[in-house]
């Protein structure tokens, strides 16, 4: 009999790695249980590249990772968690596997490289054999092949290059090296060729991760057998699905997974664009929560101040519209660069597919599209898609949303052609992407690949480029965010929450993850600048000029702006962390240096500026400015936390964020924080104030999570959500709502502007009937609660109706 699985009320995300294996996770089970979560949320646990700090580079789906303690260690963790009333949720990676240095670690790939297209598992991987002349390009050499030959050797029946190993085609072991290389089912090549010559689908632009074809039932079963067994045996309760948009048919995959898991709780890492909705047919609990993050952050950003700050940013940086001056133009230019450079190989494969289709379909009108016209049409369409991808399948007509999106994109794409007759290639590509010409090997391949390339392009152009280039307010430049519209009115938040409660009540919600560029508390701190735009602009100008007069000029104004803002968020900058983050920032920005063509003098100038500026004498006025805005930062940090923990959905608490947690982009956000085990144990039911921010946030987090755990019906699938509107001159500064008539979270928003306008005087919050008890302060309220009492001493309240 299959053990009963439990739906999470909240999860606690752990980043497992060799330095934090299952045994270490087992030690914090009592702490997590005391905090109030219902489940531990584990990063990927299957075998991965040795030493991997994240586990997304899977090498073997059949085994739990030995470096973490193996399956025995996982079972011990599950048992320990179960004794404390906790379950486990696993993060799984269906889209890709590692191309490891020791290729034998990936047995299916080793077999394919050894035996070629006739290998038993050749259909596991998304390889265009024809494009490579029957060979797989492996861009692993440090230089051109001719310069690397002396580093290649045959040892014990394998081909070796430095610390890499490759299989040999049977019967070729004794051949001279040049002939042996030509006889393999793969071609070893200079790593730079991967950009244009690669002939296998990869994860984004990472050649070390090869796409897996889980749309094939046998591949699905083989890659999911271990996880499905752990679910069936009750070791695991639910799953987080990494990057389903990379799959051939995300909806079909999730439907199969839903059936095979017997309806387990599943959250999909789907990044929704502005206004985009999760496909209602997907049989999942919802997303992993980046959509919630965007709405929460927007509540603590001043729209007028953000607009003024953007004007100061443009004046300070002088950024052209498409290089950081305007969001939409910056995204478009970044997309052009990505599809023609980093994703050039993917674009060429799509073009080849389009050419093949046009040559064989019955419609003779498609026969005379030149390859260059199809390539241009593809580029112009792809860069105009406002979301990750369409979801067209072969068994149903395209949705009105997908059709309208591609029609609009096509309208813009046609204007890029000088000859209208040649612009008809745009319509052909659009119709192929919508599946208008039916199904078949090449037709299906094009339709599927178009969507897969679209998702990779969106991620690389928006998350990994534009979010670094467009930097008026760094808190808005986050995964799932909309930097072009960083602020939203409270009505938008209430509408979002009502929709979630109605359609996706068990969806995931987050503030910080292993992928966020800045932790929730960093973003909440930076958001205060939207309430003090003029002061910030003056400070940045003054500090940059002072640093220059001291002999160190900023390499460029954009770097100066982003460096000061990052340092401000940290409060007292750690030079190593700040340097690492800013170096990653400029390489992702890609305007003066990048990951593959690094500009040594520019990067050296960056280091000098960071050390002489934010980590030098200007540190004092910067920290003074941060101290001035500390009350607003506190209000934002506690407010975002309370909204996250009480709004509809299942909140995921990233390890360490239960306290004041300032983390920057990875690897900074994947460090192992010290957990406040002693502090949590010391907290009692005495309702006192005056805590430091870290303890105050810990107490708020534990209080909210314990309430969700103890009263799940107030927040769960059958719960209610109702906006609660304050009354009076400062009404817009209070955001409150009612959960199932029993709990009322209330937070302060835009607190600096609130103070400047006179505070809470004459403003009250009409509570539902009954007597209400604030779990955070002990205050009792009823009727029209005065906000001077409810939110006067502390910026948040969590009211519970007394029986």
Coordinates of C-alpha atoms in Angstrom, one line a residue, residues 49 54 56-57 95-100 137-140 164 191 194-195 198 200-212 242-243 338 341-346 456-457 459-460 464 515 584 588 595-596 666 670:
X49 CA 29.2 16.1 -11.7
X54 CA 24.0 22.8 -7.1
X56 CA 21.6 20.5 -11.8
X57 CA 24.3 18.9 -13.9
X95 CA 15.4 19.0 -19.4
X96 CA 19.1 18.2 -19.5
X97 CA 22.1 16.1 -18.4
X98 CA 25.7 17.0 -17.9
X99 CA 28.4 16.6 -20.5
X100 CA 31.0 15.8 -17.8
X137 CA 30.5 18.3 -32.0
X138 CA 32.1 18.4 -28.6
X139 CA 33.5 21.9 -28.0
X140 CA 35.9 21.0 -25.2
X164 CA 38.8 14.5 -19.8
X191 CA 35.4 25.5 -27.3
X194 CA 30.3 25.7 -29.8
X195 CA 28.7 29.1 -30.4
X198 CA 27.1 22.9 -32.0
X200 CA 22.9 19.2 -30.0
X201 CA 20.3 21.1 -28.0
X202 CA 21.7 22.5 -24.7
X203 CA 20.5 24.3 -21.7
X204 CA 20.4 28.0 -22.7
X205 CA 23.9 28.6 -24.0
X206 CA 25.7 26.1 -21.7
X207 CA 27.4 23.5 -23.9
X208 CA 28.2 21.4 -20.8
X209 CA 24.5 20.6 -20.4
X210 CA 22.9 18.5 -23.2
X211 CA 19.1 18.4 -23.8
X212 CA 17.3 15.2 -23.0
X242 CA 13.3 22.7 -13.2
X243 CA 12.9 24.7 -16.5
X338 CA 21.9 36.6 -28.3
X341 CA 25.9 35.2 -31.4
X342 CA 25.5 33.0 -28.3
X343 CA 22.6 31.2 -29.8
X344 CA 23.8 31.2 -33.4
X345 CA 24.0 27.4 -33.5
X346 CA 20.3 27.1 -32.4
X456 CA 16.4 30.0 -24.2
X457 CA 16.5 33.4 -26.0
X459 CA 16.1 33.8 -20.5
X460 CA 19.5 34.8 -22.0
X464 CA 21.1 37.3 -18.1
X515 CA 18.6 31.9 -8.7
X584 CA 29.8 39.0 -12.8
X588 CA 26.8 39.6 -18.0
X595 CA 32.8 35.7 -20.1
X596 CA 34.5 34.6 -23.3
X666 CA 25.2 33.3 -7.2
X670 CA 24.5 29.8 -2.3

